[in-house]
Every structure is written in structure tokens, then in C-alpha cells.
Coordinates of C-alpha atoms and ligand atoms in Angstrom, one line a residue:
M139 CA 20.6 -9.3 -22.2
G140 CA 24.3 -9.4 -21.7
E141 CA 26.8 -8.8 -24.5
K142 CA 26.9 -5.1 -24.2
G143 CA 26.8 -5.2 -20.4
Y144 CA 23.7 -4.4 -18.5
E145 CA 21.3 -2.2 -20.5
P146 CA 17.7 -2.1 -19.5
K147 CA 15.1 -2.2 -22.3
N148 CA 12.2 0.2 -22.7
G149 CA 9.1 -1.9 -22.2
W150 CA 6.9 0.0 -24.7
L151 CA 9.4 -1.0 -27.5
E152 CA 9.4 -4.6 -26.5
M153 CA 5.6 -5.2 -26.3
E154 CA 3.5 -6.5 -29.2
D155 CA 0.4 -4.5 -30.1
V156 CA -1.9 -7.0 -28.5
E157 CA 0.1 -6.9 -25.3
I158 CA -0.1 -3.1 -25.3
E159 CA -3.9 -3.4 -25.5
E160 CA -3.8 -5.8 -22.6
I161 CA -1.6 -3.4 -20.6
F162 CA -4.2 -0.6 -20.9
T163 CA -7.0 -2.9 -19.9
F164 CA -5.1 -4.3 -16.9
N165 CA -4.2 -0.8 -15.8
Q166 CA -7.8 0.5 -16.1
E167 CA -8.9 -2.3 -13.7
Y168 CA -6.0 -1.5 -11.4
A169 CA -6.8 2.2 -11.5
D170 CA -10.5 1.6 -10.6
F171 CA -9.4 -0.7 -7.7
L172 CA -7.0 1.9 -6.4
T173 CA -9.5 4.7 -6.5
A174 CA -12.1 2.5 -4.7
N175 CA -9.8 1.2 -1.9
K176 CA -7.8 3.8 0.0
T177 CA -7.5 2.2 3.4
E178 CA -6.2 -1.2 4.6
R179 CA -9.7 -2.4 5.5
E180 CA -11.2 -1.3 2.2
F181 CA -8.3 -3.0 0.3
I182 CA -8.8 -6.3 2.2
R183 CA -12.5 -6.3 1.8
A184 CA -12.3 -5.8 -2.0
S185 CA -9.5 -8.4 -2.2
V186 CA -11.8 -11.0 -0.4
E187 CA -14.6 -10.2 -2.8
L188 CA -12.3 -10.6 -5.8
L189 CA -10.9 -13.8 -4.4
E190 CA -14.3 -15.3 -3.6
T191 CA -15.5 -14.8 -7.1
E192 CA -12.3 -16.6 -8.3
G193 CA -12.9 -19.7 -6.2
F194 CA -10.7 -18.9 -3.1
K195 CA -12.1 -20.2 0.2
N196 CA -11.8 -18.8 3.7
L197 CA -9.2 -21.1 5.4
D198 CA -11.2 -20.8 8.7
E199 CA -14.0 -22.8 7.1
L200 CA -12.0 -25.7 5.8
S201 CA -11.1 -28.9 7.5
S202 CA -8.5 -30.3 5.1
L203 CA -6.3 -29.1 2.2
K204 CA -5.0 -30.8 -0.9
A205 CA -3.0 -29.7 -4.0
G206 CA -4.8 -27.1 -6.1
D207 CA -6.9 -25.7 -3.2
R208 CA -7.2 -21.9 -3.2
V209 CA -7.5 -20.3 0.2
Y210 CA -7.2 -17.0 2.1
K211 CA -7.1 -15.9 5.7
V212 CA -7.7 -12.4 7.0
N213 CA -6.2 -10.8 10.0
R214 CA -8.2 -8.1 11.8
E215 CA -9.5 -6.7 8.4
K216 CA -6.0 -5.3 7.9
A217 CA -3.8 -8.1 6.5
I218 CA -4.4 -11.2 4.4
I219 CA -2.7 -14.3 3.3
V220 CA -3.7 -15.9 0.0
A221 CA -2.4 -19.4 -1.0
I222 CA -2.8 -22.0 -3.7
I223 CA -1.6 -25.4 -2.4
G224 CA 1.2 -26.7 -4.7
E225 CA 1.8 -30.1 -6.2
K226 CA 5.0 -30.5 -4.3
P227 CA 5.2 -31.2 -0.6
L228 CA 4.9 -28.0 1.6
S229 CA 8.4 -28.8 3.0
D230 CA 9.8 -27.9 -0.5
G231 CA 9.0 -24.4 0.5
L232 CA 6.6 -21.7 -0.6
H233 CA 6.9 -19.1 -3.3
I234 CA 5.8 -16.0 -1.5
V235 CA 5.1 -12.5 -2.9
G236 CA 4.8 -10.1 0.1
A237 CA 3.6 -6.6 -0.2
H238 CA 2.1 -3.9 2.1
I239 CA -1.3 -2.3 1.9
D240 CA -0.8 0.7 4.3
S241 CA 0.2 4.0 2.7
P242 CA 1.4 7.3 4.1
R243 CA -1.6 9.4 5.2
I244 CA -3.0 11.5 8.0
D245 CA -4.8 9.9 11.0
L246 CA -6.9 11.5 13.6
K247 CA -5.8 12.1 17.2
P248 CA -7.7 10.1 19.8
N249 CA -9.6 13.2 20.9
P250 CA -9.8 15.1 17.6
L251 CA -12.8 17.4 17.7
Y252 CA -12.4 21.1 18.6
E253 CA -13.4 24.6 17.6
D254 CA -11.3 27.7 16.9
G255 CA -11.9 31.0 15.1
G256 CA -15.5 30.0 14.2
L257 CA -14.5 26.7 12.5
A258 CA -14.7 23.1 13.7
F259 CA -11.6 21.0 13.2
F260 CA -10.2 17.5 13.7
N261 CA -6.7 17.4 15.2
T262 CA -4.6 14.9 13.3
H263 CA -1.4 12.8 13.6
Y264 CA 0.3 11.9 10.4
Y265 CA 1.2 8.3 9.5
G266 CA 4.4 7.3 7.7
G267 CA 7.0 9.4 5.9
I268 CA 5.1 12.4 4.4
K269 CA 6.3 15.8 3.3
K270 CA 3.7 17.8 5.2
Y271 CA 3.5 20.7 2.9
Q272 CA 2.0 18.4 0.2
W273 CA -1.1 17.8 2.2
V274 CA -2.4 21.3 2.6
S275 CA -4.9 23.0 0.2
I276 CA -5.9 19.8 -1.6
P277 CA -9.3 18.0 -1.4
L278 CA -9.2 15.3 1.3
A279 CA -11.5 12.4 2.1
L280 CA -12.3 10.7 5.4
H281 CA -12.4 6.9 5.5
G282 CA -12.6 4.4 8.3
V283 CA -14.5 2.8 11.1
I284 CA -15.8 3.9 14.4
V285 CA -16.6 1.3 17.1
K286 CA -19.4 2.3 19.4
E287 CA -19.7 1.4 23.0
D288 CA -22.0 -1.6 22.2
G289 CA -19.3 -3.0 19.9
S290 CA -21.2 -2.2 16.7
K291 CA -19.2 -0.6 13.8
V292 CA -20.0 2.5 11.9
E293 CA -18.3 3.0 8.6
I294 CA -17.4 6.4 7.1
R295 CA -16.3 7.1 3.5
L296 CA -16.9 10.7 2.7
G297 CA -15.2 12.8 0.0
E298 CA -15.1 10.3 -2.8
E299 CA -18.4 10.7 -4.6
E300 CA -19.0 13.6 -7.0
D301 CA -21.5 15.3 -4.6
D302 CA -19.8 14.4 -1.3
P303 CA -18.2 17.2 0.7
V304 CA -14.4 17.1 1.0
F305 CA -12.2 18.0 4.0
Y306 CA -9.4 20.5 3.9
I307 CA -6.2 21.6 5.6
S308 CA -5.4 25.3 5.1
D309 CA -2.1 27.0 4.1
I310 CA -1.1 30.6 4.7
L311 CA -1.7 33.0 1.8
P312 CA 1.5 34.2 0.0
H313 CA 0.8 37.8 1.0
L314 CA 1.3 36.8 4.7
G315 CA 3.7 33.9 4.0
K316 CA 7.0 35.8 4.2
K317 CA 8.2 34.1 7.4
Q318 CA 7.0 30.7 6.3
M319 CA 8.7 30.9 3.0
E320 CA 12.0 31.7 4.7
K321 CA 11.8 28.5 6.8
K322 CA 13.2 25.1 5.8
M323 CA 10.7 23.1 3.8
S324 CA 10.5 20.6 6.6
E325 CA 9.3 23.3 8.9
G326 CA 7.0 25.3 6.6
I327 CA 4.1 23.2 7.6
T328 CA 4.4 21.4 11.0
G329 CA 2.6 18.3 12.2
E330 CA 0.5 20.3 14.7
Q331 CA -0.7 22.5 11.8
L332 CA -2.2 19.6 10.0
N333 CA -5.7 20.4 11.3
L334 CA -8.7 19.3 9.2
V335 CA -11.5 21.7 8.6
I336 CA -14.8 19.8 9.2
G337 CA -17.4 22.5 9.7
S338 CA -18.4 26.1 9.9
I339 CA -22.2 26.5 10.6
P340 CA -22.9 27.2 14.2
S341 CA -26.0 25.9 16.0
K342 CA -28.5 28.6 17.0
K343 CA -28.6 27.4 20.6
K344 CA -28.9 30.1 23.3
D345 CA -27.9 29.9 26.9
K346 CA -30.3 30.7 29.9
E347 CA -29.7 34.4 29.6
G348 CA -30.7 34.3 25.9
E349 CA -27.1 34.7 24.7
Q350 CA -25.6 32.8 21.9
E351 CA -23.7 29.8 23.3
K352 CA -19.9 29.4 22.8
E353 CA -18.3 26.7 20.6
T354 CA -21.6 26.1 18.8
V355 CA -19.9 25.0 15.5
K356 CA -18.4 22.1 17.5
A357 CA -21.8 21.4 19.1
A358 CA -23.5 21.5 15.7
I359 CA -20.9 19.0 14.3
L360 CA -21.5 16.7 17.3
S361 CA -25.3 16.7 16.8
L362 CA -24.7 16.1 13.0
L363 CA -22.5 13.1 13.8
K364 CA -25.2 11.8 16.2
E365 CA -27.9 12.3 13.6
K366 CA -26.1 10.9 10.6
Y367 CA -24.0 8.2 12.1
G368 CA -25.4 7.6 15.5
I369 CA -22.1 8.3 17.2
T370 CA -21.1 10.4 20.2
G371 CA -17.9 12.5 20.7
E372 CA -16.5 9.7 22.9
D373 CA -17.1 7.1 20.1
L374 CA -14.3 8.9 18.1
I375 CA -11.8 7.5 20.6
S376 CA -12.4 4.0 19.4
A377 CA -11.9 4.6 15.7
D378 CA -9.6 4.0 12.8
L379 CA -10.2 7.1 10.7
E380 CA -7.8 8.0 7.9
I381 CA -7.5 11.2 5.9
V382 CA -6.6 10.5 2.3
P383 CA -6.5 12.5 -0.9
A384 CA -10.0 12.8 -2.4
L385 CA -8.5 12.1 -5.9
R386 CA -9.2 9.3 -8.3
T387 CA -6.4 7.4 -10.1
R388 CA -6.0 8.9 -13.6
D389 CA -3.9 8.6 -16.8
V390 CA -1.1 11.0 -17.2
G391 CA 0.2 12.5 -20.5
F392 CA -1.2 12.8 -24.0
D393 CA -0.2 9.2 -24.6
R394 CA -1.8 7.9 -21.3
G395 CA 1.4 5.9 -20.6
L396 CA 1.5 6.7 -16.9
L397 CA -0.9 6.4 -14.0
A398 CA -1.2 8.9 -11.1
G399 CA -2.9 7.8 -7.9
Y400 CA -2.9 7.9 -4.2
G401 CA -1.4 4.9 -2.4
Q402 CA 0.5 3.2 -5.2
D403 CA 3.2 2.5 -2.6
D404 CA 2.5 -0.3 -2.1
R405 CA -1.0 -1.1 -3.4
V406 CA 0.5 -1.4 -6.9
C407 CA 2.4 -4.5 -5.8
S408 CA -0.5 -5.7 -3.6
Y409 CA -2.9 -5.6 -6.6
T410 CA -0.5 -7.1 -9.1
A411 CA 0.3 -9.9 -6.7
L412 CA -3.4 -10.6 -6.1
R413 CA -4.0 -10.7 -9.9
A414 CA -1.0 -12.9 -10.4
I415 CA -2.1 -15.5 -7.8
I416 CA -5.7 -15.5 -9.1
D417 CA -4.3 -16.3 -12.6
T418 CA -2.1 -19.1 -11.3
E419 CA -3.2 -22.7 -11.8
K420 CA -1.8 -25.8 -10.2
P421 CA 1.6 -24.3 -9.1
A422 CA 4.4 -26.8 -8.3
H423 CA 5.3 -25.0 -5.1
T424 CA 2.6 -23.6 -2.9
A425 CA 2.0 -20.0 -4.0
M426 CA 1.4 -17.4 -1.4
V427 CA 0.5 -13.7 -1.4
L428 CA 1.1 -11.9 1.9
L429 CA -0.4 -8.4 2.2
V430 CA 0.5 -6.7 5.4
D431 CA -0.2 -3.5 7.3
K432 CA 2.1 -1.0 9.1
E433 CA 5.1 -1.3 6.8
E434 CA 5.3 2.5 6.6
I435 CA 5.9 2.8 10.3
G436 CA 8.2 -0.2 10.9
S437 CA 6.1 -3.3 10.3
M438 CA 5.2 -3.5 14.0
G439 CA 2.0 -4.7 15.6
S440 CA -0.4 -7.6 15.2
T441 CA -1.1 -6.7 11.6
G442 CA 2.5 -5.8 10.5
M443 CA 5.1 -8.2 9.0
Q444 CA 6.7 -8.6 12.4
S445 CA 3.6 -10.3 13.8
H446 CA 3.3 -14.1 14.0
F447 CA 0.3 -14.0 11.6
F448 CA 2.5 -15.4 8.7
E449 CA 4.0 -18.4 10.5
N450 CA 0.8 -19.2 12.4
T451 CA -1.0 -19.3 9.1
V452 CA 1.6 -21.6 7.6
A453 CA 1.2 -23.8 10.6
E454 CA -2.5 -23.9 10.0
I455 CA -2.0 -24.8 6.4
L456 CA 0.4 -27.6 7.3
N457 CA -2.0 -28.8 10.0
L458 CA -4.9 -29.0 7.4
S459 CA -2.7 -30.7 4.7
N460 CA -2.1 -34.4 4.4
E461 CA 1.5 -34.0 5.5
E462 CA 2.7 -34.8 9.0
Y463 CA 2.6 -31.9 11.4
S464 CA 5.7 -31.1 13.4
E465 CA 7.5 -28.0 14.6
F466 CA 10.5 -29.1 12.6
I467 CA 8.6 -29.5 9.3
L468 CA 7.0 -26.1 9.9
R469 CA 10.4 -24.5 10.2
K470 CA 11.6 -26.4 7.1
I471 CA 8.7 -25.1 5.0
I472 CA 9.4 -21.5 6.0
E473 CA 13.2 -21.8 5.7
N474 CA 13.0 -23.5 2.2
S475 CA 10.7 -20.7 1.0
Q476 CA 11.6 -18.1 -1.6
A477 CA 10.1 -14.6 -1.4
L478 CA 9.8 -11.5 -3.6
S479 CA 9.5 -8.6 -1.3
A480 CA 7.0 -6.7 -3.5
D481 CA 7.5 -3.0 -3.0
V482 CA 8.2 0.1 -5.0
N483 CA 11.5 1.8 -5.8
A484 CA 12.2 5.4 -6.8
A485 CA 12.1 6.2 -10.5
F486 CA 14.8 8.5 -11.9
D487 CA 13.4 12.0 -11.9
P488 CA 15.1 14.4 -14.3
N489 CA 13.9 17.4 -12.2
F490 CA 15.9 16.1 -9.3
A491 CA 18.7 14.3 -11.2
D492 CA 21.4 15.1 -8.6
V493 CA 20.1 12.6 -6.0
Y494 CA 20.1 9.6 -8.4
A495 CA 23.1 7.6 -9.6
K496 CA 22.2 7.3 -13.3
N497 CA 23.7 3.9 -14.0
N498 CA 22.0 2.4 -11.0
S499 CA 18.6 4.0 -11.0
A500 CA 15.3 2.6 -12.1
Y501 CA 13.5 4.4 -14.9
L502 CA 9.8 4.7 -15.7
G503 CA 9.0 2.3 -18.6
K504 CA 12.0 0.1 -18.2
G505 CA 10.1 -2.7 -16.4
V506 CA 9.8 -4.2 -12.9
V507 CA 12.8 -3.3 -10.7
L508 CA 15.0 -5.8 -8.9
T509 CA 16.5 -4.1 -5.9
K510 CA 19.4 -6.2 -4.6
Y511 CA 19.7 -4.3 -1.3
T512 CA 17.9 -1.4 0.5
G513 CA 19.3 0.4 3.5
A514 CA 21.1 3.7 4.0
R515 CA 24.7 4.9 4.1
G516 CA 27.0 1.8 4.2
K517 CA 24.0 -0.4 3.5
A518 CA 22.9 0.1 7.1
G519 CA 19.6 -1.7 7.8
A520 CA 19.7 -3.4 4.4
S521 CA 18.3 -6.8 3.6
E522 CA 20.5 -7.9 0.7
A523 CA 19.6 -10.7 -1.7
T524 CA 22.3 -13.3 -2.2
A525 CA 24.0 -13.3 -5.6
E526 CA 22.6 -16.8 -6.0
F527 CA 19.0 -15.8 -5.5
M528 CA 19.4 -12.6 -7.6
G529 CA 20.9 -14.8 -10.4
K530 CA 18.0 -17.3 -10.2
I531 CA 15.3 -14.6 -10.5
R532 CA 17.3 -12.8 -13.3
S533 CA 17.5 -16.0 -15.2
L534 CA 13.8 -16.8 -14.6
F535 CA 12.7 -13.3 -15.8
N536 CA 15.0 -13.5 -18.9
R537 CA 13.6 -16.9 -19.8
S538 CA 10.1 -15.7 -19.4
G539 CA 10.4 -12.5 -21.4
I540 CA 9.8 -10.2 -18.4
I541 CA 11.0 -6.6 -18.9
W542 CA 13.1 -5.9 -15.8
Q543 CA 15.7 -3.5 -14.6
I544 CA 17.8 -2.9 -11.5
G545 CA 17.5 0.0 -9.2
E546 CA 19.2 1.4 -6.1
L547 CA 17.3 4.0 -4.0
G548 CA 19.3 7.1 -4.9
K549 CA 23.0 8.0 -4.7
V550 CA 25.2 6.6 -1.9
D551 CA 24.7 8.7 1.3
E552 CA 21.8 10.6 -0.2
G553 CA 19.2 8.8 1.9
G554 CA 17.7 5.3 2.0
G555 CA 14.8 3.1 3.0
G556 CA 13.7 -0.4 3.7
T557 CA 10.8 -2.8 3.0
I558 CA 9.4 -6.0 4.6
A559 CA 12.3 -7.9 3.0
Q560 CA 14.3 -7.9 6.2
F561 CA 11.5 -9.5 8.3
L562 CA 11.0 -12.3 5.7
A563 CA 14.8 -12.8 5.6
N564 CA 14.8 -13.3 9.4
Y565 CA 13.1 -16.6 8.7
N566 CA 16.3 -17.6 6.8
M567 CA 14.5 -17.7 3.4
D568 CA 15.8 -16.2 0.2
V569 CA 14.3 -12.7 -0.4
L570 CA 14.6 -10.2 -3.2
D571 CA 12.9 -6.8 -3.5
C572 CA 10.9 -6.6 -6.7
G573 CA 8.3 -4.0 -7.8
P574 CA 7.8 -1.0 -10.1
A575 CA 9.4 2.4 -9.7
L576 CA 7.4 5.5 -8.8
L577 CA 7.8 9.3 -9.2
S578 CA 6.8 11.4 -6.2
M579 CA 6.7 8.3 -3.8
H580 CA 4.8 9.0 -0.5
S581 CA 3.1 12.1 -2.0
P582 CA -0.7 12.4 -2.2
Y583 CA -0.5 11.5 -5.9
E584 CA 2.2 9.0 -7.0
V585 CA 3.1 8.2 -10.6
A586 CA 3.9 4.8 -12.1
S587 CA 4.3 3.5 -15.7
K588 CA 1.6 1.2 -17.1
V589 CA 4.1 -1.0 -18.8
D590 CA 6.0 -1.4 -15.5
I591 CA 2.8 -2.2 -13.6
Y592 CA 1.9 -4.9 -16.2
N593 CA 5.4 -6.4 -16.1
T594 CA 5.2 -6.5 -12.3
Y595 CA 2.1 -8.6 -12.7
L596 CA 3.9 -10.9 -15.2
A597 CA 7.0 -11.1 -13.0
Y598 CA 5.0 -12.3 -10.0
S599 CA 3.0 -14.7 -12.2
V600 CA 6.2 -16.4 -13.6
F601 CA 7.6 -16.6 -10.0
F602 CA 4.5 -18.5 -8.9
A603 CA 4.6 -20.8 -11.9
D604 CA 8.3 -21.6 -11.4
Ligands
MN51 MN1 6.5 0.5 0.3
MN52 MN1 6.7 3.6 1.6

């Protein structure tokens, strides 16, 4: 690249035929993984299974570490660190790819169950930045865990199999939708209207006078939950239950070049990062994949990027290595590290061209996106990569034949966003945002380009090998 100025290439034109075959195979595996794993817990469990078959060991079960060792550590079933110990000393720094595995969705309220108008519902509380109108009148699935009073866990995953029931949030019919249609789109469907239909058959229970009892649909659902899952109404209080689209990831277009699926932000980066570290052998620097929770709501909490899980795990790795342990060395390891904040960017959408700055947008098919800074307005809240680190990664990708492009999230003053980059940067390490671009980000069905997904995997791979 260079002589004519910056001009991103179309990945499909750059790939050899054998590579194009590999792109389709890789994406089919990714699509299946994405369909099967729609919550943090599911993603972590499937990651551990994959890692175990590839020779990675649980760090908790090891008493020492040496170069080449492949390890992982899970935090509360919702975050994971994967590492391969490098040939160089830890204090030379780690090469980290950090992504998040939470996605926008709808959660249940703590006391969700009620009956109204002859239907049983779950009250909900949405999670992350969603456009609420996109979540009505589509098939929804219920995933998660319920912890009973004795501490045992019950798992629910309903709405994914062909013969499963689905769940549903209703919308008003157009015939009566006049007032709704005159509202602003942000008010057309409100948070409190996102109530999930969960049942409609009343129990035949009569009261002492022989009259039909009230709220018998709710009662029938409660006895069904008791019978099927052994849970009580109060058990729903100690639960992580998530409502997600009951849709599988599928190819888009006659040519099958795109993939549509729920939760690609940011499981597309999480999956490609996992595959990249699995395929890494004997890295010079210790390679690390960091998959965290709660990015969509600010990275807070014990499982988010702002938790001490990351540095505690680095301390544990140092402690188990043959290097001297000290607080100073621990800080040096972290400070000398380099990170790709692996997250998605917005793809240019010709249907909404006016919010994108054409020369600074990412495009589907033009490779993995390097985002120098995020933020909003005058870069407020941005984590900006230094020119030096941006230059280093650009040079690495060019040397390695990675198809890449740059991208800014929309026009100046049009909006903005952020990633976990800022929290990694707080450790005084070099960080750059790097991941594929999506259409319809944060919708129930997000779209990415297969050639971009594959180049994201390649990009993380060469970063680990560097
Ligand atoms: Mn994201
Ligand atoms: Mn997001």
C-alpha cells in the first residue's frame, strides 16, 4: 500500500482460490459456534471444551509453568484468560488480544412472573444499547441458569431446537398503531413494554365455592416450572436468564459472502481470537486472549474488564513461572505488553450513507479494521492508539499480507462509542482497536463479511507470532 495514498483493497479480489475455500470452511465453523453459544456462560463453556481438546490446561491445576505451556483460567463462568507462555521472559510483555463475550439482549427482572389479559408474562429489563422496536414480533429464546436455595443450578435453553417453543414480545397491529407511528422511534416501543409472553393455558383449579380461580395461567406456569425444572417462583430471583433471538447464524446473499447472526458484537472477535491462539505455536512473547463480560454496559463488575481478574491472573502466571516474583516485575510485564482491543466497528451502510464519512469508514469485504480512536464529539472518552503503535501494527499486517482497512465510527458529531481499549490502556500498555465491521450492529441479527472475519483471525495470528 502507499503510492496512491491510502486505498483499502477488497479482500475477495486478493485471496487465492484455496484461501477462499478456507474462508468458507472457517466461517461455517464460526457460524455453528455462534448459533450454539448465545450467552457468556455458554460461550465460556464451549471455549473451554475447545481449548481442552487443543491441549490447554486449567491454570488452577498447575504448579509450575514453562515456555510453550498452554493454559486457561475461567472467572465465574463469564470471563476467561487463555495464554501460551512465550520463549522470552514475561517481563518483555505479553501480546494480548482482548474481546468481550456479552452482547445486547433482554434480561429478566428479579421478580418477572405475572399474568394479564389471560396471558402469562415475564417482565424484562434490557441489557446494553438496543433499539427496542427491533425486539418485538420475532422468535425469542430463553437461556441461562437458575440457582436454587440449596445452591444447585438448573440450566435453561429453550427456543433453539426445531421443536422447541419460542417466546415472544408483541407489537401493536398497524390498524391501531396510528398514535404509535406518530411517536419518535425511540419511544414507539418502551422498555416497560418489552414483556415476554410465556404462557396462555389456565389451570382448571376451582376455589372453595367452586368458582374458577383468578390468575390461573400464572399458576399453571408455576406448576409447569416446578414439574419440568424443579424450581419455585422465588428461585427466579437468583437467576441469570437472558432472552436472545431464536435465530441461527446463516449465509446472506446469492454468493454467500456475508454472515448474519446474533451476537457477532463481539463474539466474532472472541471466536477468531480463540482460534488464533489455538493455532499459535511457541510464540516469542507470551500470547494471551482475554474474553470479558459486561462491555456493553461499561465493563464494570467482577467479570468486566475493570475487574482485577486480568492482573491477578498475570500475577498467578508470574508466580508459577521460573522468573522471580515481585510487584515491580508484575507491573513491568503489564506495562510492556501490547494489546489489540478486539472489537467490531460499523460498516458503511449505503442505506444510511449520511451518517458515515466515506473516506474514513470501514467497508464490508475490505478486511479487518484498525480503529485509531473511538469516543464521541471531540474524541471524548476515546482511547487513542499512538502513531508509533499504529505504525507498528500497520507494518506487521502489510508484511504478513493481512487485508486491513481503517475505520472511524461514523461522521464527526454523529454519535460514537467505546471498547475495552481504554481499560487496557489504563495499565500504560500500547492498545489499538482491531476487528471486523458489521452492518446493523446491536440488532438481533448482525451482518459481517466472511473475508473480513477470516482476515481478523489471520491478523490476531500474526500478532501472536510477532
Ligand atoms: Mn463490542
Ligand atoms: Mn457493542
